[in-house]
mmCIF file of C-alpha atoms in Angstrom:
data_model
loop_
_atom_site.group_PDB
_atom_site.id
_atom_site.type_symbol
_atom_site.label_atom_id
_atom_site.label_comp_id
_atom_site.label_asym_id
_atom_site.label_seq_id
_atom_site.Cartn_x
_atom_site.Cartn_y
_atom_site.Cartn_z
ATOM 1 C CA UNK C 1 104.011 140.985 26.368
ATOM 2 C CA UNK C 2 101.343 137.887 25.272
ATOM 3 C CA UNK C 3 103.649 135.260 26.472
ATOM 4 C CA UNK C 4 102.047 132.103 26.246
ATOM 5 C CA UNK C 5 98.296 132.136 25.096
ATOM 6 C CA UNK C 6 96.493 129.277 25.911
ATOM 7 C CA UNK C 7 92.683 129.001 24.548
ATOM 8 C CA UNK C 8 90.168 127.773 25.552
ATOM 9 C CA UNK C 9 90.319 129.202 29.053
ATOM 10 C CA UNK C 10 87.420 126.481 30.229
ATOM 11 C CA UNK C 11 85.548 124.282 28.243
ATOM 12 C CA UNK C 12 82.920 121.514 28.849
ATOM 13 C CA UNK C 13 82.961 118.661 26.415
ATOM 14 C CA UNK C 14 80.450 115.411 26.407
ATOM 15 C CA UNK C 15 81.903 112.241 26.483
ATOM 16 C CA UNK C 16 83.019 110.760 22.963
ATOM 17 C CA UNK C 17 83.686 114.463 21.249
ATOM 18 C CA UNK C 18 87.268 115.436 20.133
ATOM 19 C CA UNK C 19 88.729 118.739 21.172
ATOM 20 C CA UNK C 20 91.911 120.866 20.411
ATOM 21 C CA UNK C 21 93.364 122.867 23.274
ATOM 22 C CA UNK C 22 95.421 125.496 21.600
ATOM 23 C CA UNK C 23 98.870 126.985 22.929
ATOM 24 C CA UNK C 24 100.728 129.458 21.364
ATOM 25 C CA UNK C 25 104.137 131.498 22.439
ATOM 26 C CA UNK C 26 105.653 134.353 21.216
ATOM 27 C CA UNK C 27 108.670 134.170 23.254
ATOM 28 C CA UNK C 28 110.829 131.919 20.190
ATOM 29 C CA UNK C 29 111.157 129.081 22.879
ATOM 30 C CA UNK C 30 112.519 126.278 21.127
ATOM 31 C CA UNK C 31 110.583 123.594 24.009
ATOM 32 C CA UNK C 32 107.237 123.580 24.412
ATOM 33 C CA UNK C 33 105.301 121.121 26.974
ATOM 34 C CA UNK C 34 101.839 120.139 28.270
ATOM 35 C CA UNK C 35 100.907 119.542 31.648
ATOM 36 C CA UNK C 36 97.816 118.317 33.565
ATOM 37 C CA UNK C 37 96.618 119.036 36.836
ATOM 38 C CA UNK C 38 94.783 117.005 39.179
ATOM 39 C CA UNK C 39 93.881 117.411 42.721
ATOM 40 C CA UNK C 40 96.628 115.797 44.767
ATOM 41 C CA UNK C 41 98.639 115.267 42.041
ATOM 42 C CA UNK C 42 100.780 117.724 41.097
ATOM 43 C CA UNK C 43 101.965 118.443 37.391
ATOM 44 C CA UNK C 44 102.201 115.456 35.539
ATOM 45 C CA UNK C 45 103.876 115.820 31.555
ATOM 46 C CA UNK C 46 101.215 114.552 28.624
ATOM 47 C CA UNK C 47 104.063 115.414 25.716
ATOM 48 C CA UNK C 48 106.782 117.937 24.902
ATOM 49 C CA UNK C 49 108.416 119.235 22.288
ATOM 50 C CA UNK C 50 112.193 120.216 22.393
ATOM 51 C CA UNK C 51 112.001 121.671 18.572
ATOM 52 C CA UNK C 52 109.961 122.879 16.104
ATOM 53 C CA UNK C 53 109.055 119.215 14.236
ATOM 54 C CA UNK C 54 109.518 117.032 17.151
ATOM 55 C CA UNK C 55 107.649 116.084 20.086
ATOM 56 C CA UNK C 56 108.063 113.351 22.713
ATOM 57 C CA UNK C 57 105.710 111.654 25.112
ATOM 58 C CA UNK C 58 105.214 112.147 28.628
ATOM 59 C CA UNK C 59 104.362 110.666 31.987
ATOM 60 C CA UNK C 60 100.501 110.551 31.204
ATOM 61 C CA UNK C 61 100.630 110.317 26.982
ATOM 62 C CA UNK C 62 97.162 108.360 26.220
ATOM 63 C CA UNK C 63 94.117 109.650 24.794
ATOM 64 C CA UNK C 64 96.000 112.680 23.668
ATOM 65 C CA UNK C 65 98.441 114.066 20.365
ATOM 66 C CA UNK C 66 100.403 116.815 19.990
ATOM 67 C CA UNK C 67 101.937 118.299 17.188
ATOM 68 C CA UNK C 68 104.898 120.746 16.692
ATOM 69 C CA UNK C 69 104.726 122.383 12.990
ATOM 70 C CA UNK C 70 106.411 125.645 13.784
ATOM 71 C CA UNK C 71 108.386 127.202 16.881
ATOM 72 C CA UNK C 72 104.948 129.167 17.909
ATOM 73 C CA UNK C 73 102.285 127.048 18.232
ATOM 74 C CA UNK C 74 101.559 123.352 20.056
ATOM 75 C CA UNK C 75 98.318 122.199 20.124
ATOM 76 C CA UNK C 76 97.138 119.015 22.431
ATOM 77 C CA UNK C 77 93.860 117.230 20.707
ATOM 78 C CA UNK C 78 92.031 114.934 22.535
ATOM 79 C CA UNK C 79 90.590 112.490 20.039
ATOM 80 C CA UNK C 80 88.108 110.700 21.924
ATOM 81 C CA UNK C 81 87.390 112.732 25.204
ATOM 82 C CA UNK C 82 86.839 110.461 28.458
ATOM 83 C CA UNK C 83 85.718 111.758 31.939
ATOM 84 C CA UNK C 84 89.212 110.636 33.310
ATOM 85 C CA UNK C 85 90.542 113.728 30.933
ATOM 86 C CA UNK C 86 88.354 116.010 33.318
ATOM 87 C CA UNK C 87 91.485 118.445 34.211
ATOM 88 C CA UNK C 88 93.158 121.679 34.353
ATOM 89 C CA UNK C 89 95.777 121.559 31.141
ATOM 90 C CA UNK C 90 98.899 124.090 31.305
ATOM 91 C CA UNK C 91 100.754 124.756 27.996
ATOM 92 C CA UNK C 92 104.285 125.873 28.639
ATOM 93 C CA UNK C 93 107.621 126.779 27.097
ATOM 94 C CA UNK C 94 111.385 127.705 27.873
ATOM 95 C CA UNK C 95 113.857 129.337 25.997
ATOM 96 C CA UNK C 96 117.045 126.858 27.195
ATOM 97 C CA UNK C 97 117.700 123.926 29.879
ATOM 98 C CA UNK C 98 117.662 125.895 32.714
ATOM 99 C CA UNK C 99 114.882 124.433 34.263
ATOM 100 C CA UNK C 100 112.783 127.917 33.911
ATOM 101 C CA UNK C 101 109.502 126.994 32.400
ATOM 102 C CA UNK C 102 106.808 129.889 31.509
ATOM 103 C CA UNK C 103 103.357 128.727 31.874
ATOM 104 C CA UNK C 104 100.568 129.471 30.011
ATOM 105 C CA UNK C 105 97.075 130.451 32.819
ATOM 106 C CA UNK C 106 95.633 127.180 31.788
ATOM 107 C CA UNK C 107 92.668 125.703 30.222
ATOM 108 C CA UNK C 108 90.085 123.807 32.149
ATOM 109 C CA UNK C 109 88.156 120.923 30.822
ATOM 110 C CA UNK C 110 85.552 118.596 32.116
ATOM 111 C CA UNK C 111 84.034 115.656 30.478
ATOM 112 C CA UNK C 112 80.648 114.570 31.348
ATOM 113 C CA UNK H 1 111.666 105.053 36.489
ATOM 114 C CA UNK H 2 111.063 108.634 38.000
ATOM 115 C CA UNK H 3 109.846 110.007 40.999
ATOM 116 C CA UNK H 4 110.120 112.824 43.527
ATOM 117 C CA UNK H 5 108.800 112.700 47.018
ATOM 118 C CA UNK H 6 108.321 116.373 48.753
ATOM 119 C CA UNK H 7 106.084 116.690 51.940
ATOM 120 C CA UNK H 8 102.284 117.082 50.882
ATOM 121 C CA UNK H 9 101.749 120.254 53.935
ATOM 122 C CA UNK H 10 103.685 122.326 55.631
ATOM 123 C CA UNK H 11 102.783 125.120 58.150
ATOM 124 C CA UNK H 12 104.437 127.856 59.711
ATOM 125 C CA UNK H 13 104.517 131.339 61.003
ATOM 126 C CA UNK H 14 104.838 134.750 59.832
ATOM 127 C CA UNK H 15 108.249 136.197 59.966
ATOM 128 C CA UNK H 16 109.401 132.577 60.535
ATOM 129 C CA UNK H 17 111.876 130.152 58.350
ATOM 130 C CA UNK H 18 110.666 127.047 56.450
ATOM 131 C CA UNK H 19 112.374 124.519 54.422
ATOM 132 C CA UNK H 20 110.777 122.426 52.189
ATOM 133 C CA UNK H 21 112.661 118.935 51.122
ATOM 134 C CA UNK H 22 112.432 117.584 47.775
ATOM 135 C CA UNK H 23 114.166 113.374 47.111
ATOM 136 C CA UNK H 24 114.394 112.275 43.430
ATOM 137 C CA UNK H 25 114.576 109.065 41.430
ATOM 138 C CA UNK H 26 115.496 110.380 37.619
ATOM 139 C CA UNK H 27 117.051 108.584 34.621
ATOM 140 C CA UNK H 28 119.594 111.231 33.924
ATOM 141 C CA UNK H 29 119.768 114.532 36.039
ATOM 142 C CA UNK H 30 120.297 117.996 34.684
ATOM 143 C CA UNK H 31 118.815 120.149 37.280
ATOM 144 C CA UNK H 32 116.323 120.955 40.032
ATOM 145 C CA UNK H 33 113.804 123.675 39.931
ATOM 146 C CA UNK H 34 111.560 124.646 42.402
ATOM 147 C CA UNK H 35 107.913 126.691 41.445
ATOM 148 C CA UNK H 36 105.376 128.564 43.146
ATOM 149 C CA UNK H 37 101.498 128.161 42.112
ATOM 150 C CA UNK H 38 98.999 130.313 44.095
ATOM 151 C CA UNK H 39 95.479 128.860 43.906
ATOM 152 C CA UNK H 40 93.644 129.444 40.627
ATOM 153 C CA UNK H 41 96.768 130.527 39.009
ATOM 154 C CA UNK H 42 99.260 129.349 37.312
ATOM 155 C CA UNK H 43 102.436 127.967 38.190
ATOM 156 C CA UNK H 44 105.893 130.575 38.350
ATOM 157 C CA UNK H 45 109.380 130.114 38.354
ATOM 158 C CA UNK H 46 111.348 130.612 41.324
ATOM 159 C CA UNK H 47 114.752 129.005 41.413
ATOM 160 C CA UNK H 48 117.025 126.161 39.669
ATOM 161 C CA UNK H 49 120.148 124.433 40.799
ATOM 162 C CA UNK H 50 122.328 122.394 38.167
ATOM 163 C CA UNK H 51 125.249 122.196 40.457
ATOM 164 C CA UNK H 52 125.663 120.914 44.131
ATOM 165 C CA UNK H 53 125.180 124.115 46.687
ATOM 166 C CA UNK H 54 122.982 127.363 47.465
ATOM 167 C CA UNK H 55 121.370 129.891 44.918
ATOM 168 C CA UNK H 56 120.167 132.552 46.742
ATOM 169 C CA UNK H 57 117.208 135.203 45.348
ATOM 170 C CA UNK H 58 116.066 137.295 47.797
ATOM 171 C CA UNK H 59 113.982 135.628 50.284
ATOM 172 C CA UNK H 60 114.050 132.290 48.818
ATOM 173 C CA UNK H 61 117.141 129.761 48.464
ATOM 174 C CA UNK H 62 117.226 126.656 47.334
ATOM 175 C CA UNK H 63 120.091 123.772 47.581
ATOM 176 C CA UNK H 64 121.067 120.804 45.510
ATOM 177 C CA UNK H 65 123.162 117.597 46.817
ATOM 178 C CA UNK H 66 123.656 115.498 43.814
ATOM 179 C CA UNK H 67 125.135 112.870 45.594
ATOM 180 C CA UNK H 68 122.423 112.530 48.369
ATOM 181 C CA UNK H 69 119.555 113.076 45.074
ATOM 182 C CA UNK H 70 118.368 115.777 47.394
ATOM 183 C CA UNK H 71 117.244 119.476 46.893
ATOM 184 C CA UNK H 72 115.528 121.812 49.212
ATOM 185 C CA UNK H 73 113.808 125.221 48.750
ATOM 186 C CA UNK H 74 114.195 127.910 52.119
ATOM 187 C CA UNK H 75 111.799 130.558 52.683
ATOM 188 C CA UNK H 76 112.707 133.111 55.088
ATOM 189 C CA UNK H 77 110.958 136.374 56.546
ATOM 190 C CA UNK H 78 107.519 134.448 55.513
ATOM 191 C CA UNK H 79 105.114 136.497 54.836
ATOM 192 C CA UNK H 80 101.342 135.747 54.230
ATOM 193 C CA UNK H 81 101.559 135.886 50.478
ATOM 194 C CA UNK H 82 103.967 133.108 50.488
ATOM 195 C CA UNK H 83 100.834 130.955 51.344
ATOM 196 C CA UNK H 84 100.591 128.862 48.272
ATOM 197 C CA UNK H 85 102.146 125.376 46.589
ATOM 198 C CA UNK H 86 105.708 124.104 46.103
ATOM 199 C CA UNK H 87 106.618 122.321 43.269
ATOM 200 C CA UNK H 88 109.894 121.001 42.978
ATOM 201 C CA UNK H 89 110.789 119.197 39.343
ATOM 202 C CA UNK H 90 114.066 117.391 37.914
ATOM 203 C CA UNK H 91 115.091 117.736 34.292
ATOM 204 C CA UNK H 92 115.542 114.211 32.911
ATOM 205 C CA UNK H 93 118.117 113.129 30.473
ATOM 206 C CA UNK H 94 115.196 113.796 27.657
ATOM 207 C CA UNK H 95 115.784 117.257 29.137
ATOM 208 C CA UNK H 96 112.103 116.457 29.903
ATOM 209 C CA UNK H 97 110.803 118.764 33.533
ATOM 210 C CA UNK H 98 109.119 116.153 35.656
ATOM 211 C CA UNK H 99 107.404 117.585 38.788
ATOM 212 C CA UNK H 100 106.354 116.291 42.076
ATOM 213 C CA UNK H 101 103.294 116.278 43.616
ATOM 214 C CA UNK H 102 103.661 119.441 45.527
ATOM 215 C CA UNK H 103 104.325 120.975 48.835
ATOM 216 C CA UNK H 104 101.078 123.242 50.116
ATOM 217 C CA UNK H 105 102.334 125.677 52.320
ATOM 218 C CA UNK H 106 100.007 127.803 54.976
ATOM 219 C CA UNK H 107 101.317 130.787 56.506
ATOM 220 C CA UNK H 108 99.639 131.666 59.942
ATOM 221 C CA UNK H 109 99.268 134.882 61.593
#
């Protein structure tokens, strides 16, 4: 069982580029969310999506955009990369409101 | 606004009982869950409370006072593998999970 495929696993980017961070699920989770993780400070939420063709922002929204065409996939594109975006970026999903996320084993990015 | 406070380190002993507090600050509260993350990976489910009192699985419990905004997650019989962050996280009225900063547990011989 895939679960939730997140690619790429690490990545370095320069300064001013754009990047995609894919995340895909094969679970049929109607939410879908994106976390960073920084030293210190925890999980903090960038956007989510509840359903398929809506998304919402999060604690830590700028510099990044998310977009929700089907139930599978959610993507997270950094437009305009900074070296404040250096980070370790967890896609996730859950199937109800539970409170039981599954997370995807994260992408890591740095921006020089 | 939102916020959770949790103690940034804990320590304790094999075989021994810890409890790890969790305080939040939510706009709208439908649940606390509590997560483990072991270094390098990612993190994992452990528990969730959406009503006041105890949910018990296996080793680990966790509580929920609505009232008092208050949760805490009990690990008994620790073992070494236990060794690892706590992260407890409110679901917000946007049904929105919104961790804290985490709890980094050691586990001593």
């Amino acid at each position: 069982t895939a679960g939730i495929t997140q690619a790429p696993t690490s990545q370095i980017l320069a300064a001013g580029r754009s990047m995609t961070l894919r995340c895909t699920q094969d679970m049929r989770h109607n939410a879908m969310y994106w976390y960073r993780q920084d030293l210190g400070l925890g999980l903090r939420l960038i956007h989510y999506s509840n359903t398929a063709g809506t998304t919402g922002k999060g604690e830590v929204p700028d510099g990044y955009s998310v977009s929700r065409a089907n139930t599978d996939d959610f993507p997270l594109t950094l437009a305009s990369a900074v070296p404040s975006q250096t980070s370790v970026y967890f896609c996730a999903s859950s199937r109800d409101n539970t409170g039981e996320l599954f997370f995807g084993e994260g992408s890591r990015l740095t921006v020089l | 606004g939102q916020s959770l406070e949790q103690p940034s380190e804990v320590t304790a002993v094999e075989g021994a009982i810890v409890q790890i507090n969790c305080t939040y600050q939510t706009s709208g509260f439908y649940g606390l869950s509590w997560y483990q993350q072991h270094d390098g990976g990612a993190p994992t489910f452990l528990s969730y409370n959406g009503l006041d009192g105890l949910e018990e699985t296996g080793r680990f419990s966790s509580f929920l006072s609505r009232s008092d905004s208050y949760g805490y997650l009990l690990l008994q019989e620790l073992q070494m593998k236990d060794s690892a962050s706590y992260f407890c996280a409110v679901r917000d009225s946007s049904y929105k999970l919104i961790f804290g900063s985490g709890t980094r547990l050691l586990v001593r011989p």
